[in-house]
Coordinates of C-alpha atoms in Angstrom, one line a residue:
Chain A
M1 CA 49.7 109.9 98.4
A2 CA 50.3 108.5 95.0
N3 CA 53.9 109.3 94.8
Q4 CA 54.9 108.3 98.3
I5 CA 57.7 105.7 98.3
I6 CA 57.3 103.1 101.0
F7 CA 59.9 100.5 102.0
D8 CA 58.3 97.7 104.0
Q9 CA 60.9 95.3 105.5
V10 CA 63.0 95.6 102.4
S11 CA 66.3 93.6 102.4
Y12 CA 68.7 93.3 99.5
T13 CA 71.6 90.9 99.0
Y14 CA 74.1 91.1 96.2
N15 CA 75.1 87.8 94.6
P16 CA 72.7 85.8 96.7
N17 CA 73.6 82.1 97.2
T18 CA 77.3 82.5 96.1
P19 CA 80.5 82.9 98.2
F20 CA 80.4 86.5 97.2
A21 CA 77.0 87.3 98.8
V22 CA 76.8 90.6 100.5
D23 CA 73.8 91.9 102.6
V24 CA 73.5 95.6 101.7
L25 CA 70.0 96.4 103.0
N26 CA 68.6 94.9 106.2
N27 CA 64.9 95.2 106.9
V28 CA 64.6 98.8 105.8
N29 CA 61.3 100.4 106.8
L30 CA 60.9 104.0 105.7
T31 CA 58.6 106.4 103.9
I32 CA 59.7 109.1 101.5
P33 CA 56.9 111.7 101.7
E34 CA 55.7 113.2 98.4
N35 CA 56.2 116.8 97.3
K36 CA 59.0 117.3 99.8
V37 CA 62.7 117.4 99.8
T38 CA 64.1 114.3 101.5
A39 CA 67.8 114.0 102.2
I40 CA 69.5 110.6 102.6
V41 CA 72.7 110.7 104.6
G42 CA 75.0 108.1 105.9
H43 CA 78.6 107.0 106.0
T44 CA 80.2 105.5 102.9
G45 CA 79.0 102.0 102.4
S46 CA 75.8 102.4 104.5
G47 CA 73.6 101.3 101.6
K48 CA 72.5 104.7 100.2
S49 CA 73.3 103.9 96.6
T50 CA 71.6 100.5 96.8
L51 CA 68.6 102.2 98.4
I52 CA 68.2 104.7 95.5
Q53 CA 68.5 102.0 92.9
H54 CA 65.4 100.5 94.5
L55 CA 63.5 103.8 94.1
N56 CA 63.3 103.4 90.3
V57 CA 63.3 99.6 90.6
L58 CA 66.7 99.0 88.9
L59 CA 67.0 96.6 91.8
R60 CA 64.1 94.6 93.2
P61 CA 64.1 93.8 96.9
T62 CA 65.3 90.2 97.7
A63 CA 62.8 90.4 100.6
G64 CA 60.0 92.7 101.6
T65 CA 57.8 95.0 99.7
L66 CA 58.5 98.3 98.1
T67 CA 55.7 100.7 97.0
V68 CA 56.5 103.1 94.2
A69 CA 53.9 105.3 92.6
G70 CA 51.1 103.1 93.9
E71 CA 52.8 100.0 92.5
K72 CA 53.9 97.2 94.8
V73 CA 57.3 95.7 93.9
T74 CA 58.6 92.5 95.4
A75 CA 61.3 90.0 94.6
T76 CA 59.0 88.3 92.1
S77 CA 57.7 91.3 90.2
E78 CA 57.9 91.1 86.4
H79 CA 60.4 93.3 84.8
A80 CA 57.9 94.4 82.1
T81 CA 55.5 96.0 84.6
L82 CA 58.3 98.0 86.1
K83 CA 59.4 100.1 83.1
P84 CA 56.6 102.8 83.5
L85 CA 57.9 103.3 87.0
R86 CA 61.3 104.4 85.6
K87 CA 59.6 107.4 83.9
K88 CA 57.9 108.4 87.2
V89 CA 61.1 108.2 89.2
G90 CA 64.1 109.9 87.5
V91 CA 67.5 109.2 88.9
V92 CA 70.6 111.4 88.4
F93 CA 73.5 109.1 89.3
Q94 CA 76.9 110.1 90.6
F95 CA 79.0 111.7 87.8
P96 CA 76.1 111.5 85.4
E97 CA 78.3 112.9 82.6
A98 CA 79.5 109.3 82.1
Q99 CA 76.1 108.4 80.5
L100 CA 76.4 110.7 77.5
F101 CA 76.8 108.9 74.2
E102 CA 74.8 110.5 71.4
E103 CA 76.4 112.5 68.6
S104 CA 74.8 115.8 69.6
V105 CA 73.7 117.3 72.9
I106 CA 70.1 117.7 71.9
K107 CA 69.8 114.0 70.8
D108 CA 71.2 112.8 74.0
V109 CA 68.6 114.7 76.0
M110 CA 65.9 113.4 73.7
F111 CA 67.0 109.8 74.2
G112 CA 65.1 109.3 77.4
P113 CA 61.7 110.6 76.3
L114 CA 62.0 108.7 73.0
N115 CA 62.5 105.4 75.0
F116 CA 59.2 106.0 76.6
D117 CA 57.4 106.4 73.2
I118 CA 57.1 110.1 73.1
S119 CA 57.0 111.6 69.6
E120 CA 60.0 113.1 68.0
E121 CA 58.6 116.7 68.0
E122 CA 57.5 116.5 71.6
A123 CA 60.8 115.0 72.7
M124 CA 62.6 117.9 70.9
R125 CA 60.4 120.5 72.6
I126 CA 61.0 118.9 76.0
A127 CA 64.8 118.6 75.4
K128 CA 65.1 122.3 74.5
E129 CA 63.1 123.3 77.5
K130 CA 65.2 121.2 79.9
L131 CA 68.5 122.4 78.3
A132 CA 67.4 126.0 78.8
L133 CA 66.5 125.1 82.4
V134 CA 70.0 123.8 83.2
G135 CA 71.6 126.7 81.5
I136 CA 73.0 125.3 78.3
P137 CA 73.1 128.0 75.6
E138 CA 71.4 127.2 72.3
H139 CA 74.5 127.3 70.1
L140 CA 75.7 124.1 71.9
Y141 CA 72.7 122.0 71.1
E142 CA 74.1 120.5 67.9
R143 CA 77.6 120.0 69.3
S144 CA 79.0 116.7 70.4
P145 CA 78.6 116.2 74.1
F146 CA 82.2 115.1 74.3
D147 CA 83.3 118.6 73.2
L148 CA 81.8 120.2 76.3
S149 CA 83.5 121.1 79.5
G150 CA 83.0 118.8 82.5
G151 CA 80.5 121.1 84.1
Q152 CA 78.5 121.5 80.9
M153 CA 78.5 117.7 80.4
R154 CA 77.1 117.3 83.9
R155 CA 74.3 119.8 83.0
V156 CA 73.4 118.0 79.8
A157 CA 73.3 114.7 81.6
I158 CA 71.0 116.2 84.2
A159 CA 68.8 117.7 81.5
G160 CA 68.6 114.1 80.0
V161 CA 67.0 112.9 83.2
L162 CA 64.8 115.9 83.7
A163 CA 63.5 115.3 80.2
L164 CA 61.7 112.2 81.5
E165 CA 59.6 114.7 83.4
P166 CA 59.7 112.6 86.5
E167 CA 57.4 113.0 89.5
V168 CA 60.1 111.9 91.8
L169 CA 63.6 113.1 91.2
V170 CA 66.5 111.3 92.9
L171 CA 69.9 113.0 93.0
D172 CA 72.9 111.0 94.0
E173 CA 75.6 113.7 95.0
P174 CA 74.6 115.8 92.0
T175 CA 77.3 118.4 92.7
A176 CA 80.3 116.2 93.5
G177 CA 83.4 117.7 91.9
L178 CA 81.8 121.0 90.9
D179 CA 83.2 124.4 91.8
P180 CA 81.4 126.3 94.6
L181 CA 79.5 128.5 92.1
G182 CA 78.4 125.5 90.1
H183 CA 77.3 123.7 93.2
K184 CA 75.2 126.6 94.4
S185 CA 73.5 127.3 91.1
M186 CA 72.8 123.7 90.5
M187 CA 71.3 123.1 93.9
E188 CA 69.2 126.2 93.5
M189 CA 68.0 125.0 90.2
F190 CA 66.8 121.7 91.7
I191 CA 65.1 123.4 94.7
D192 CA 63.4 125.9 92.3
L193 CA 62.3 123.0 90.1
Q194 CA 60.9 121.2 93.2
Q195 CA 59.0 124.3 94.3
T196 CA 57.5 125.3 90.9
T197 CA 56.5 121.8 89.8
N198 CA 55.9 120.4 93.3
I199 CA 57.8 117.1 92.6
T200 CA 59.3 114.9 95.2
L201 CA 63.0 115.4 95.5
V202 CA 65.4 112.9 97.1
L203 CA 68.9 114.1 97.7
V204 CA 71.8 111.8 98.6
T205 CA 74.7 113.8 99.9
H206 CA 77.6 114.1 102.3
Q207 CA 77.2 117.9 102.6
M208 CA 75.4 118.6 105.8
D209 CA 75.1 122.3 104.9
D210 CA 72.9 121.3 101.9
V211 CA 70.9 119.0 104.1
A212 CA 70.3 121.8 106.6
K213 CA 69.5 124.4 104.0
Y214 CA 67.3 122.5 101.6
A215 CA 65.8 119.3 103.2
D216 CA 62.4 119.0 104.8
N217 CA 63.1 115.5 106.0
V218 CA 66.3 113.6 106.7
I219 CA 66.9 109.8 106.6
V220 CA 70.0 108.6 108.3
M221 CA 71.3 105.2 107.1
E222 CA 73.9 103.0 108.8
K223 CA 75.0 99.5 107.9
G224 CA 72.0 98.9 105.6
T225 CA 69.3 100.0 108.0
M226 CA 67.6 103.3 108.7
V227 CA 68.7 104.6 112.1
K228 CA 67.0 108.0 112.1
N229 CA 64.2 109.8 110.3
G230 CA 63.1 113.3 111.0
T231 CA 63.4 117.0 110.2
P232 CA 67.0 118.5 110.0
A233 CA 66.5 120.1 113.3
E234 CA 65.6 116.8 115.0
V235 CA 68.5 114.9 113.3
F236 CA 71.1 117.5 114.0
A237 CA 70.0 118.0 117.6
D238 CA 72.3 115.4 119.0
A239 CA 75.9 116.2 118.0
S240 CA 77.5 113.2 119.8
W241 CA 75.1 110.8 118.2
L242 CA 76.0 112.1 114.8
D243 CA 79.7 111.8 115.6
Q244 CA 79.1 108.2 116.5
K245 CA 77.5 107.6 113.0
Q246 CA 80.5 109.3 111.4
L247 CA 78.4 112.3 110.3
S248 CA 78.9 115.9 111.1
L249 CA 76.9 119.0 112.0
P250 CA 76.3 121.8 109.4
Q251 CA 78.9 124.5 109.7
A252 CA 76.5 127.0 111.2
M253 CA 75.6 124.6 114.0
S254 CA 79.1 123.7 114.9
F255 CA 80.0 127.4 114.9
M256 CA 77.1 128.0 117.3
A257 CA 78.2 125.1 119.5
K258 CA 81.6 126.6 119.8
I259 CA 80.2 130.0 120.8
D260 CA 77.9 128.2 123.2
S261 CA 80.8 126.4 125.0
Q262 CA 83.4 129.2 124.9
L263 CA 81.4 132.5 125.4
D264 CA 79.5 133.2 128.5
V265 CA 76.5 134.9 127.0
A266 CA 72.8 134.3 127.6
M267 CA 71.2 132.5 124.6
P268 CA 67.8 133.5 123.6
T269 CA 65.6 130.6 124.6
T270 CA 62.8 131.6 122.3
A271 CA 64.6 130.9 119.0
K272 CA 65.3 127.4 117.6
P273 CA 69.0 126.5 117.1
P274 CA 70.2 127.8 113.8
L275 CA 70.7 125.3 110.9
T276 CA 71.9 127.6 108.2
V277 CA 74.2 130.6 108.0
D278 CA 71.2 132.9 107.6
E279 CA 69.5 131.6 110.7
L280 CA 72.8 131.8 112.5
A281 CA 73.1 135.5 111.7
D282 CA 69.6 136.1 113.0
Y283 CA 70.5 134.2 116.1
L284 CA 73.6 136.3 116.8
L285 CA 71.7 139.5 116.2
K286 CA 69.2 138.4 118.8
I287 CA 72.0 137.8 121.3
K288 CA 73.5 141.2 120.5
A289 CA 70.1 142.8 121.1
G290 CA 69.8 141.0 124.4
I291 CA 73.2 142.3 125.6
Q292 CA 72.3 145.8 124.6
V293 CA 69.1 145.6 126.6
E294 CA 71.0 144.4 129.6
E295 CA 73.5 147.3 129.3
G296 CA 70.9 149.9 128.7
Chain B
M1 CA 75.1 86.4 84.6
L2 CA 78.6 87.6 85.2
E3 CA 78.3 87.0 88.9
K4 CA 77.8 83.3 88.2
M5 CA 81.2 82.9 86.5
L6 CA 83.6 81.5 89.0
L7 CA 86.6 81.1 86.7
G8 CA 88.8 84.2 87.1
R9 CA 87.7 85.1 90.6
Y10 CA 89.9 85.1 93.7
I11 CA 89.0 84.0 97.2
K12 CA 91.3 85.5 99.8
S13 CA 92.6 83.0 102.3
N14 CA 95.8 81.8 103.9
S15 CA 96.0 78.1 103.0
F16 CA 98.8 76.0 101.8
V17 CA 97.9 76.5 98.1
H18 CA 97.4 80.3 98.6
K19 CA 100.9 80.7 99.9
L20 CA 102.6 78.8 97.1
D21 CA 104.7 80.7 94.6
P22 CA 102.5 81.7 91.7
R23 CA 105.1 80.3 89.3
T24 CA 104.6 76.9 91.0
K25 CA 100.9 77.1 90.6
L26 CA 101.1 78.2 86.9
L27 CA 103.6 75.6 86.0
G28 CA 101.7 73.0 88.0
S29 CA 98.4 73.7 86.2
F30 CA 100.1 73.5 82.8
Y31 CA 101.9 70.4 83.8
F32 CA 98.6 68.8 85.1
I33 CA 97.0 69.4 81.7
L34 CA 100.0 67.6 80.1
I35 CA 100.0 64.6 82.4
I36 CA 96.3 64.1 82.2
F37 CA 96.9 62.8 78.7
L38 CA 99.2 60.1 80.1
A39 CA 96.2 58.6 81.9
N40 CA 94.5 55.8 79.9
N41 CA 92.8 53.6 82.4
W42 CA 90.5 53.7 85.4
L43 CA 93.2 53.5 88.0
S44 CA 95.2 56.4 86.5
Y45 CA 92.0 58.6 86.4
L46 CA 91.2 57.7 89.9
L47 CA 94.7 58.7 90.9
L48 CA 94.4 62.1 89.1
A49 CA 91.0 62.7 90.7
L50 CA 92.4 62.0 94.1
F51 CA 95.3 64.3 93.4
T52 CA 92.9 67.1 92.3
F53 CA 90.7 66.7 95.4
F54 CA 93.7 66.6 97.6
A55 CA 94.8 69.9 96.1
I56 CA 91.3 71.4 96.6
W57 CA 91.3 70.2 100.2
L58 CA 94.7 71.9 100.7
S59 CA 93.2 75.1 99.5
G60 CA 90.6 75.1 102.2
I61 CA 87.9 76.2 99.7
D62 CA 84.5 74.5 99.7
I63 CA 84.3 71.9 96.9
K64 CA 80.8 73.2 96.0
F65 CA 82.4 76.3 94.4
F66 CA 84.4 74.1 92.1
L67 CA 81.3 72.1 91.1
N68 CA 79.6 75.5 90.4
G69 CA 82.6 76.4 88.3
V70 CA 82.0 73.4 86.1
K71 CA 78.3 74.1 85.7
P72 CA 78.4 76.8 83.0
L73 CA 80.6 74.5 80.8
I74 CA 78.6 71.4 81.4
W75 CA 76.8 71.5 78.0
L76 CA 80.1 71.9 76.2
I77 CA 81.4 68.9 78.0
L78 CA 78.3 66.8 77.5
F79 CA 78.3 67.7 73.8
T80 CA 81.9 66.4 73.4
V81 CA 81.1 63.3 75.5
I82 CA 78.1 62.4 73.4
F83 CA 80.1 62.7 70.2
Q84 CA 82.7 60.4 71.6
V85 CA 80.1 57.8 72.7
L86 CA 78.2 57.9 69.3
F87 CA 81.2 57.8 66.9
T88 CA 83.7 55.5 68.6
T89 CA 83.9 52.0 67.2
G90 CA 85.4 48.9 68.7
G91 CA 84.6 46.7 71.7
T92 CA 81.2 45.2 72.3
V93 CA 78.4 46.7 70.4
Y94 CA 75.4 47.5 72.6
A95 CA 73.2 49.4 70.2
E96 CA 73.3 50.4 66.6
F97 CA 71.3 52.7 64.4
W98 CA 72.2 54.3 61.1
V99 CA 75.8 55.4 61.4
F100 CA 75.8 55.6 65.1
Q101 CA 77.1 52.9 67.3
I102 CA 77.1 52.7 71.1
T103 CA 80.0 50.5 72.0
S104 CA 81.8 49.6 75.2
S105 CA 85.0 51.4 74.1
G106 CA 82.8 54.4 73.1
L107 CA 81.3 54.6 76.6
I108 CA 84.7 54.2 78.2
N109 CA 86.2 56.9 76.0
G110 CA 83.3 59.2 76.8
A111 CA 83.7 58.7 80.5
Y112 CA 87.5 59.4 80.2
I113 CA 86.9 62.6 78.3
F114 CA 84.3 63.7 80.8
A115 CA 86.8 63.1 83.7
R116 CA 89.6 64.8 81.8
L117 CA 87.6 68.0 81.1
V118 CA 86.1 68.2 84.6
L119 CA 89.6 67.7 86.2
I120 CA 91.2 70.3 84.0
I121 CA 88.5 72.9 84.7
M122 CA 88.8 72.2 88.4
M123 CA 92.5 72.6 88.4
S124 CA 92.4 75.9 86.5
T125 CA 89.6 77.1 88.8
L126 CA 91.9 76.2 91.7
L127 CA 94.7 78.3 90.1
T128 CA 92.5 81.4 89.7
L129 CA 90.7 81.0 93.0
T130 CA 93.9 80.9 95.0
T131 CA 96.1 83.3 93.1
A132 CA 95.6 87.0 93.2
P133 CA 95.6 88.5 89.7
L134 CA 98.7 90.5 90.4
E135 CA 100.6 87.4 91.7
L136 CA 99.6 85.7 88.5
T137 CA 101.0 88.4 86.3
D138 CA 104.2 88.5 88.4
G139 CA 104.5 84.8 87.8
I140 CA 103.9 85.1 84.1
E141 CA 106.5 87.8 83.8
H142 CA 109.0 85.7 85.5
L143 CA 108.3 82.7 83.4
L144 CA 108.4 84.8 80.2
R145 CA 111.7 86.5 81.2
P146 CA 114.0 84.0 79.5
L147 CA 112.3 84.8 76.2
A148 CA 113.3 88.5 76.5
R149 CA 116.7 87.5 75.2
F150 CA 115.1 86.8 71.9
G151 CA 113.5 90.2 71.7
F152 CA 110.2 89.1 73.3
P153 CA 108.7 92.1 75.2
A154 CA 108.2 90.3 78.5
H155 CA 108.1 93.3 80.7
E156 CA 105.6 95.2 78.4
I157 CA 103.3 92.2 78.2
A158 CA 103.4 91.7 81.9
L159 CA 102.7 95.4 82.5
M160 CA 99.7 95.3 80.1
L161 CA 98.5 92.2 81.7
S162 CA 98.6 93.6 85.2
I163 CA 97.0 96.8 84.1
A164 CA 94.3 94.9 82.3
L165 CA 93.6 92.7 85.2
R166 CA 93.6 95.6 87.6
Y167 CA 91.0 97.4 85.5
V168 CA 88.7 94.4 84.9
P169 CA 86.6 95.0 88.1
T170 CA 86.8 98.8 87.6
L171 CA 85.5 98.6 84.1
M172 CA 82.8 96.1 85.1
D173 CA 81.7 98.5 87.8
E174 CA 81.7 101.3 85.3
A175 CA 79.7 99.2 82.8
Q176 CA 77.2 98.4 85.5
R177 CA 76.9 102.1 86.5
I178 CA 76.4 103.2 82.9
M179 CA 73.9 100.4 82.3
N180 CA 71.9 101.5 85.4
A181 CA 72.0 105.1 84.2
Q182 CA 70.7 104.1 80.8
R183 CA 68.1 101.8 82.2
A184 CA 66.9 104.7 84.3
R185 CA 66.5 106.5 81.0
G186 CA 64.3 103.8 79.6
V187 CA 66.7 101.4 77.8
E188 CA 65.7 97.7 78.0
F189 CA 68.5 95.2 77.6
N190 CA 66.6 92.0 77.7
Q191 CA 63.6 92.9 75.6
G192 CA 62.9 92.7 71.9
N193 CA 64.5 91.0 69.0
F194 CA 68.2 90.6 68.2
V195 CA 68.4 94.0 66.4
D196 CA 66.8 95.8 69.3
R197 CA 69.1 94.2 71.8
M198 CA 72.2 95.1 69.7
K199 CA 70.9 98.7 69.5
A200 CA 70.5 98.8 73.2
I201 CA 74.3 98.1 73.6
I202 CA 75.3 101.3 71.9
P203 CA 74.4 103.6 74.9
I204 CA 76.7 101.5 77.0
L205 CA 79.5 100.8 74.6
V206 CA 80.1 104.4 73.6
P207 CA 80.4 105.8 77.1
L208 CA 82.5 102.8 78.2
F209 CA 85.0 103.4 75.4
V210 CA 85.2 107.1 76.0
S211 CA 85.8 106.5 79.7
A212 CA 88.4 103.9 78.9
F213 CA 90.2 106.4 76.7
N214 CA 90.1 109.0 79.4
R215 CA 91.3 106.6 82.0
A216 CA 94.2 105.5 79.8
E217 CA 95.3 109.0 79.2
E218 CA 95.1 109.9 82.9
M219 CA 96.9 106.7 83.8
A220 CA 99.7 107.3 81.3
T221 CA 100.2 110.9 82.6
A222 CA 100.2 109.7 86.2
M223 CA 102.7 107.0 85.4
E224 CA 105.1 109.4 83.7
A225 CA 104.7 111.9 86.5
R226 CA 105.9 109.2 88.9
G227 CA 109.0 108.5 86.8
Y228 CA 108.0 105.4 84.8
R229 CA 110.3 105.1 81.8
G230 CA 110.0 101.5 80.8
G231 CA 111.1 98.1 82.1
E232 CA 114.8 98.7 82.0
G233 CA 116.5 99.2 85.4
R234 CA 113.4 98.7 87.5
T235 CA 113.5 97.0 90.9
K236 CA 110.6 94.8 92.2
Y237 CA 108.5 95.5 95.2
R238 CA 106.9 92.0 95.3
Q239 CA 109.6 89.4 95.4
L240 CA 108.6 85.9 94.5
D241 CA 110.2 83.2 96.6
F242 CA 110.4 79.6 95.9
D243 CA 110.4 77.7 99.2
R244 CA 110.1 74.2 100.7
N245 CA 106.3 74.0 100.0
D246 CA 106.9 74.7 96.3
L247 CA 109.5 71.9 96.2
L248 CA 107.0 69.6 97.8
V249 CA 104.5 70.3 95.0
F250 CA 107.1 69.5 92.4
V251 CA 108.0 66.3 94.2
G252 CA 104.3 65.5 94.4
Y253 CA 103.9 66.0 90.6
L254 CA 107.0 63.9 89.9
L255 CA 105.6 61.0 92.0
V256 CA 102.2 61.3 90.3
T257 CA 103.9 61.3 86.9
A258 CA 106.0 58.2 87.8
V259 CA 102.9 56.3 89.0
L260 CA 101.0 57.3 85.9
I261 CA 103.7 56.1 83.6
G262 CA 103.9 52.9 85.6
L263 CA 100.2 52.3 85.3
R264 CA 100.2 53.0 81.6
F265 CA 103.0 50.6 80.7
I266 CA 103.3 48.0 83.4
A267 CA 99.8 47.3 84.7
F268 CA 98.1 46.8 81.4

């Protein structure tokens, strides 16, 4: 339970006590279970990004209590006690390639570990390991990060966060702007990493297909509060509710819904509704088998 | 810290002051700074203060924001005032030690300077709070246009100003995002000695410059692609119009000026 993240009545206001004050989070109560993949979804401006800045205490709640890695964080927590939490919770922000600054790729990846007092040799070893993990070939290690292609820069930036060896990894739209192949390979790398090292993965995304395919647990945010929390099957069960929240079904599910409404075939009641393309294929095969039995 | 700075922000509204021509507001603010030096007695300062509060009331913005705007500069103001008080000679001497003298004219001068600075800050805050940045650059371009005859690049300067103003919030957001990303990687900005703090700036400055370069290149390409070829022969989308309200403001200023001159030379 040590790496559970618990929001207890957390509220957050930007620019409090000024004419520009904005309430972004309102009484958020939620738990991010450890060693699982949790997806956070919600319409633009629902407070997702503010929420994830709380996860590694870049922001402290203006009200309520947040528990990260066994540490309680409130509005009055000292900054100095929070730094160790940043190593435990790594965050890959949107377009992370904007954070590169060192003169070589390897130095940039080593930057994070060095900030947490890890020795030079150890940092070097970790950096090489993570660069290999994200698929950056060795001959690029000494190059300037600004010479790389956009996709490679993204990989280096992600390696820079992985180099902190976090126990909780937060990804804010990690594949935004990548080509389909890059998207797939990157998502698979993260899921693989989650499974082999058993870390907690938090994924903020607009892509419902990814949520259906990879998440164990889904948190739906709206106007700064959590409006639903459950497994993908539970969250995606009510299409009209999702529509109301300006969210959509995964493609496999909307395809299935169309078949359901337009074709007069008996659905196998035993199987659960398909979330992914693979499950959809299985489902259709079952229908086909059912029809064949009827005919025979 | 940046969120506390009020100067340079804009509050959207639809008041009398908001709807004025930006040129009126610009000229008015400059003119106000000029006529404040005409004031040399209590009555004239009272008149200017009333004028300022009336303008603030017309803008419909809470006076508290203006007081907050003065706050960050209060030490600078007090510093000036204290120097005035300690070094002015003349009038009744109340206290004396070493080279310092606290005299009646020193105290009066100090109070005048205090009033002068506070009123000037309030007026310029009023200008920025009620005028959108783009309106401001439009106004500046119009006011600079006569100088173009003498080879002054009025259009280019106005363009640079409007692009710069447009990108201030974007770059601030960008800086904040990069700062967050680097803090997530263990950079501490408020810890350690001067050298440590300066070193912590590099991971922000380098990405910020790189992104500014990229942005500039993209922007230049996008502008060219849309047919921008310089200031010559362009029409304007936003037309400035000088109407009755603007005239009223100038009449108001003239009246105030007349009374100020009267108070300066006749009453005393």
